[in-house]
Amino acid sequence: MPSATTSERFMRLLVLDTIHGGGVITLALREQGYSVDCVDVYRGEDGITPDAALKHQYSCCIAPVHLDPDYPLLHAGMPVITHHQAVGILIGANLPDLMIEITGERGKTTTAYALAHLMQGRGILHTSSGTVQYPGRVLLSKTSITPASLIAPAREAKKINGWFIAESSLGVSGRGDLGILTTASDYRIANGKRSALAAKCEHVKTCKTLLLPGDIGLDHPNQHTVGEIVSCEGTTLSYDHNGICGSFVHPLLTLKGYRYPLMTAAAAACLLGIDPHPLSSFEALPGRMQVREEDGCLIIDASNSGTNCETSCEAAAYGRAIRPDTPIHLVIGQDEHAVCENFAESEIIRAIEEIRPEIVTIVSLPGPAETTAGYPDCRVATSLHDAIQKSEKRPDTILLLAVKTWR
């Protein structure tokens, strides 16, 4: 957003939710010369009170997509835009040379890293693992993937005249040259009153070019699906689009957690005019199903921001393939306040039922009877770290860590 003109300085803006990036948006708007109030809708600690806000008149309200749509200030007679849209406006006048935005329930981080693996020259990669400057892979910072966290790395990418690949939760800013939706799966947000998928689609469709999973389509003049460009059989990925064709082999393609992200990155590369063959040398990411031994205990660590029922079951199958007939101690759940897109209790229950571990530790859940049915000795931990500290590392046990968390 350009600096406010004299008349615009008399505009008053209202930002809701200070703990999921609203505070960053408020400061960015004030830097541009706008008068901004903010309301801490969840804790009531920062900014002004809702009652005070209701007494003022605002030109616009800026709210997160996960806020209950019945929240009173959303119905105070002023226009409402999302945090994502506000961020798009803030960085829109100073866009990086190439901007790629990625959202979806799963595979965002791996897709982003795989695509960055193919990029030439200088650039900025922003994911849940941190903000990294390429080609040196220098870690600049570690922040969340709320929409507001795009502002600083986008500015840095512009400053170095480089590309910008950004992961964001529950949507994108919409200013990307390429917008990628990694999955078409859905769940409820905003106190169960909104569709997460609908929110993501609403934002991504304003990007110049779209790359979508095969089971979804939007009304966009330049949209493509992954399946139109690439295919995968076993450990071989083949691609053919606009004169770029070939294939490569990679053992990671046998794992669901890597197969679709690598397919998506390869398809995105083709859309950008880049041959994706160098993905054959792409290495597994730290925290993306790492396997190690400790005191003879096989530890399969599948805990990250994309952990869900499918990745948990896949990790269990992988462990049983390595050590058949070995008891599994499953640590499963979600670090409190760690992620925007929850590991739903119903999905945790489904994972437990499908994996059928001998021992279960639940992270950050109260342990209702439904969750622990069939596991009377189910343990409870306050965090992934707490669970790891409490768990025995026995040579005759597989310790499977499947906790949704930032890494």
mmCIF file of C-alpha atoms in Angstrom, residues 177-348:
data_model
loop_
_atom_site.group_PDB
_atom_site.id
_atom_site.type_symbol
_atom_site.label_atom_id
_atom_site.label_comp_id
_atom_site.label_asym_id
_atom_site.label_seq_id
_atom_site.Cartn_x
_atom_site.Cartn_y
_atom_site.Cartn_z
ATOM 1 C CA ASP A 177 2.393 -14.633 -10.273
ATOM 2 C CA LEU A 178 1.586 -18.266 -9.466
ATOM 3 C CA GLY A 179 -0.849 -19.403 -6.791
ATOM 4 C CA ILE A 180 -0.672 -23.046 -5.697
ATOM 5 C CA LEU A 181 -3.354 -24.960 -3.799
ATOM 6 C CA THR A 182 -1.763 -28.195 -2.625
ATOM 7 C CA THR A 183 -4.882 -30.117 -1.566
ATOM 8 C CA ALA A 184 -8.655 -29.975 -1.988
ATOM 9 C CA SER A 185 -9.391 -31.348 1.489
ATOM 10 C CA ASP A 186 -11.715 -29.317 3.684
ATOM 11 C CA TYR A 187 -12.527 -28.741 7.331
ATOM 12 C CA ARG A 188 -14.457 -26.168 9.331
ATOM 13 C CA ILE A 189 -13.036 -22.905 10.666
ATOM 14 C CA ALA A 190 -14.484 -19.761 12.244
ATOM 15 C CA ASN A 191 -16.238 -21.561 15.076
ATOM 16 C CA GLY A 192 -17.352 -24.233 12.624
ATOM 17 C CA LYS A 193 -19.259 -21.776 10.439
ATOM 18 C CA ARG A 194 -16.944 -21.497 7.435
ATOM 19 C CA SER A 195 -15.214 -23.810 5.000
ATOM 20 C CA ALA A 196 -11.415 -23.656 5.088
ATOM 21 C CA LEU A 197 -11.240 -24.754 1.450
ATOM 22 C CA ALA A 198 -13.630 -22.016 0.345
ATOM 23 C CA ALA A 199 -11.502 -19.413 2.130
ATOM 24 C CA LYS A 200 -8.339 -20.663 0.423
ATOM 25 C CA CYS A 201 -9.977 -20.737 -3.008
ATOM 26 C CA GLU A 202 -11.359 -17.229 -2.554
ATOM 27 C CA HIS A 203 -7.872 -15.871 -1.999
ATOM 28 C CA VAL A 204 -5.843 -17.966 -4.431
ATOM 29 C CA LYS A 205 -8.078 -17.193 -7.420
ATOM 30 C CA THR A 206 -6.759 -13.613 -7.606
ATOM 31 C CA CYS A 207 -3.244 -14.838 -8.478
ATOM 32 C CA LYS A 208 -2.223 -14.500 -12.136
ATOM 33 C CA THR A 209 -1.826 -18.256 -12.756
ATOM 34 C CA LEU A 210 -3.236 -21.127 -10.694
ATOM 35 C CA LEU A 211 -1.996 -24.662 -10.062
ATOM 36 C CA LEU A 212 -4.658 -26.836 -8.461
ATOM 37 C CA PRO A 213 -5.105 -30.435 -7.356
ATOM 38 C CA GLY A 214 -6.948 -32.557 -9.888
ATOM 39 C CA ASP A 215 -10.234 -32.748 -8.007
ATOM 40 C CA ILE A 216 -10.988 -29.042 -7.954
ATOM 41 C CA GLY A 217 -11.539 -26.264 -10.481
ATOM 42 C CA LEU A 218 -12.106 -22.531 -10.173
ATOM 43 C CA ASP A 219 -13.462 -19.917 -12.522
ATOM 44 C CA HIS A 220 -10.063 -18.586 -13.574
ATOM 45 C CA PRO A 221 -8.754 -17.848 -17.086
ATOM 46 C CA ASN A 222 -5.315 -19.399 -16.464
ATOM 47 C CA GLN A 223 -5.702 -22.448 -14.241
ATOM 48 C CA HIS A 224 -3.962 -25.812 -14.488
ATOM 49 C CA THR A 225 -4.101 -29.056 -12.558
ATOM 50 C CA VAL A 226 -1.103 -31.074 -11.439
ATOM 51 C CA GLY A 227 -2.363 -34.179 -13.243
ATOM 52 C CA GLU A 228 -2.446 -32.378 -16.581
ATOM 53 C CA ILE A 229 1.306 -31.799 -16.393
ATOM 54 C CA VAL A 230 2.887 -34.651 -14.411
ATOM 55 C CA SER A 231 2.307 -38.305 -13.598
ATOM 56 C CA CYS A 232 3.969 -40.651 -11.133
ATOM 57 C CA GLU A 233 4.441 -44.401 -11.121
ATOM 58 C CA GLY A 234 6.463 -45.962 -8.344
ATOM 59 C CA THR A 235 9.661 -43.970 -8.011
ATOM 60 C CA THR A 236 9.421 -42.357 -11.458
ATOM 61 C CA LEU A 237 7.897 -38.940 -12.083
ATOM 62 C CA SER A 238 7.198 -37.900 -15.687
ATOM 63 C CA TYR A 239 6.300 -34.424 -16.932
ATOM 64 C CA ASP A 240 5.207 -32.871 -20.222
ATOM 65 C CA HIS A 241 4.054 -29.278 -20.654
ATOM 66 C CA ASN A 242 4.704 -26.532 -23.152
ATOM 67 C CA GLY A 243 7.803 -28.143 -24.621
ATOM 68 C CA ILE A 244 9.279 -29.219 -21.289
ATOM 69 C CA CYS A 245 9.184 -33.001 -21.028
ATOM 70 C CA GLY A 246 11.169 -35.723 -19.304
ATOM 71 C CA SER A 247 11.277 -37.837 -16.182
ATOM 72 C CA PHE A 248 13.340 -38.533 -13.107
ATOM 73 C CA VAL A 249 13.577 -41.196 -10.425
ATOM 74 C CA HIS A 250 13.480 -40.498 -6.698
ATOM 75 C CA PRO A 251 12.930 -42.922 -3.796
ATOM 76 C CA LEU A 252 10.977 -40.261 -1.880
ATOM 77 C CA LEU A 253 8.177 -40.711 -4.417
ATOM 78 C CA THR A 254 7.205 -43.911 -2.605
ATOM 79 C CA LEU A 255 6.086 -41.802 0.380
ATOM 80 C CA LYS A 256 2.753 -39.984 0.142
ATOM 81 C CA GLY A 257 4.130 -37.098 2.176
ATOM 82 C CA TYR A 258 6.640 -36.416 -0.588
ATOM 83 C CA ARG A 259 4.976 -37.788 -3.709
ATOM 84 C CA TYR A 260 2.329 -35.132 -4.236
ATOM 85 C CA PRO A 261 4.496 -32.177 -3.140
ATOM 86 C CA LEU A 262 7.195 -33.276 -5.604
ATOM 87 C CA MET A 263 4.562 -33.695 -8.316
ATOM 88 C CA THR A 264 3.177 -30.242 -7.514
ATOM 89 C CA ALA A 265 6.622 -28.626 -7.533
ATOM 90 C CA ALA A 266 7.455 -30.312 -10.858
ATOM 91 C CA ALA A 267 4.189 -29.081 -12.384
ATOM 92 C CA ALA A 268 4.807 -25.561 -11.042
ATOM 93 C CA ALA A 269 8.304 -25.584 -12.514
ATOM 94 C CA CYS A 270 6.923 -26.476 -15.944
ATOM 95 C CA LEU A 271 4.462 -23.570 -15.706
ATOM 96 C CA LEU A 272 7.403 -21.291 -14.916
ATOM 97 C CA GLY A 273 9.417 -22.619 -17.876
ATOM 98 C CA ILE A 274 11.842 -24.561 -15.672
ATOM 99 C CA ASP A 275 12.827 -28.180 -16.277
ATOM 100 C CA PRO A 276 12.095 -30.015 -12.991
ATOM 101 C CA HIS A 277 14.677 -32.772 -13.557
ATOM 102 C CA PRO A 278 17.013 -31.438 -10.787
ATOM 103 C CA LEU A 279 14.350 -32.567 -8.298
ATOM 104 C CA SER A 280 16.019 -35.990 -8.621
ATOM 105 C CA SER A 281 18.583 -34.655 -6.122
ATOM 106 C CA PHE A 282 16.064 -33.122 -3.714
ATOM 107 C CA GLU A 283 16.749 -34.218 -0.131
ATOM 108 C CA ALA A 284 14.222 -35.035 2.577
ATOM 109 C CA LEU A 285 13.440 -32.112 4.856
ATOM 110 C CA PRO A 286 14.349 -32.072 8.539
ATOM 111 C CA GLY A 287 11.207 -32.867 10.511
ATOM 112 C CA ARG A 288 9.488 -34.536 7.514
ATOM 113 C CA MET A 289 9.369 -38.163 8.659
ATOM 114 C CA GLN A 290 12.906 -38.579 9.852
ATOM 115 C CA VAL A 291 14.092 -41.996 11.034
ATOM 116 C CA ARG A 292 16.769 -42.545 13.667
ATOM 117 C CA GLU A 293 17.796 -44.945 16.416
ATOM 118 C CA GLU A 294 18.307 -44.069 20.064
ATOM 119 C CA ASP A 295 19.447 -46.719 22.531
ATOM 120 C CA GLY A 296 18.307 -49.314 20.001
ATOM 121 C CA CYS A 297 14.797 -47.842 19.796
ATOM 122 C CA LEU A 298 13.573 -47.035 16.292
ATOM 123 C CA ILE A 299 12.210 -43.487 16.353
ATOM 124 C CA ILE A 300 10.062 -42.409 13.416
ATOM 125 C CA ASP A 301 9.471 -38.679 13.662
ATOM 126 C CA ALA A 302 6.520 -37.601 11.528
ATOM 127 C CA SER A 303 5.736 -34.483 13.569
ATOM 128 C CA ASN A 304 5.483 -31.219 11.630
ATOM 129 C CA SER A 305 2.956 -28.580 10.607
ATOM 130 C CA GLY A 306 1.404 -30.934 8.032
ATOM 131 C CA THR A 307 0.889 -33.950 10.304
ATOM 132 C CA ASN A 308 -2.520 -35.595 9.880
ATOM 133 C CA CYS A 309 -4.181 -39.004 9.912
ATOM 134 C CA GLU A 310 -2.742 -40.042 6.544
ATOM 135 C CA THR A 311 0.849 -39.083 7.307
ATOM 136 C CA SER A 312 0.602 -40.768 10.716
ATOM 137 C CA CYS A 313 -0.674 -44.029 9.201
ATOM 138 C CA GLU A 314 1.962 -43.885 6.475
ATOM 139 C CA ALA A 315 4.711 -43.451 9.057
ATOM 140 C CA ALA A 316 3.369 -46.427 11.015
ATOM 141 C CA ALA A 317 3.342 -48.600 7.871
ATOM 142 C CA TYR A 318 6.897 -47.509 7.115
ATOM 143 C CA GLY A 319 7.993 -48.466 10.631
ATOM 144 C CA ARG A 320 6.350 -51.858 10.439
ATOM 145 C CA ALA A 321 8.029 -52.499 7.100
ATOM 146 C CA ILE A 322 11.419 -51.814 8.703
ATOM 147 C CA ARG A 323 10.717 -53.775 11.899
ATOM 148 C CA PRO A 324 7.820 -56.197 11.426
ATOM 149 C CA ASP A 325 5.920 -57.371 14.522
ATOM 150 C CA THR A 326 7.499 -54.684 16.705
ATOM 151 C CA PRO A 327 5.177 -52.910 19.175
ATOM 152 C CA ILE A 328 4.451 -49.255 18.396
ATOM 153 C CA HIS A 329 4.287 -46.478 20.954
ATOM 154 C CA LEU A 330 2.254 -43.784 19.181
ATOM 155 C CA VAL A 331 2.617 -40.183 20.343
ATOM 156 C CA ILE A 332 -0.148 -38.250 18.604
ATOM 157 C CA GLY A 333 -1.991 -34.932 18.870
ATOM 158 C CA GLN A 334 -1.218 -31.230 18.500
ATOM 159 C CA ASP A 335 1.010 -28.789 20.297
ATOM 160 C CA GLU A 336 -1.297 -26.175 21.797
ATOM 161 C CA HIS A 337 -1.495 -22.916 19.770
ATOM 162 C CA ALA A 338 1.216 -24.280 17.458
ATOM 163 C CA VAL A 339 -0.652 -24.282 14.167
ATOM 164 C CA CYS A 340 -3.569 -22.554 12.459
ATOM 165 C CA GLU A 341 -4.953 -25.679 10.810
ATOM 166 C CA ASN A 342 -5.924 -28.151 13.499
ATOM 167 C CA PHE A 343 -5.362 -31.881 13.782
ATOM 168 C CA ALA A 344 -9.042 -32.623 14.423
ATOM 169 C CA GLU A 345 -9.879 -34.973 17.285
ATOM 170 C CA SER A 346 -11.902 -37.169 14.923
ATOM 171 C CA GLU A 347 -8.811 -37.583 12.727
ATOM 172 C CA ILE A 348 -6.653 -38.408 15.752
#
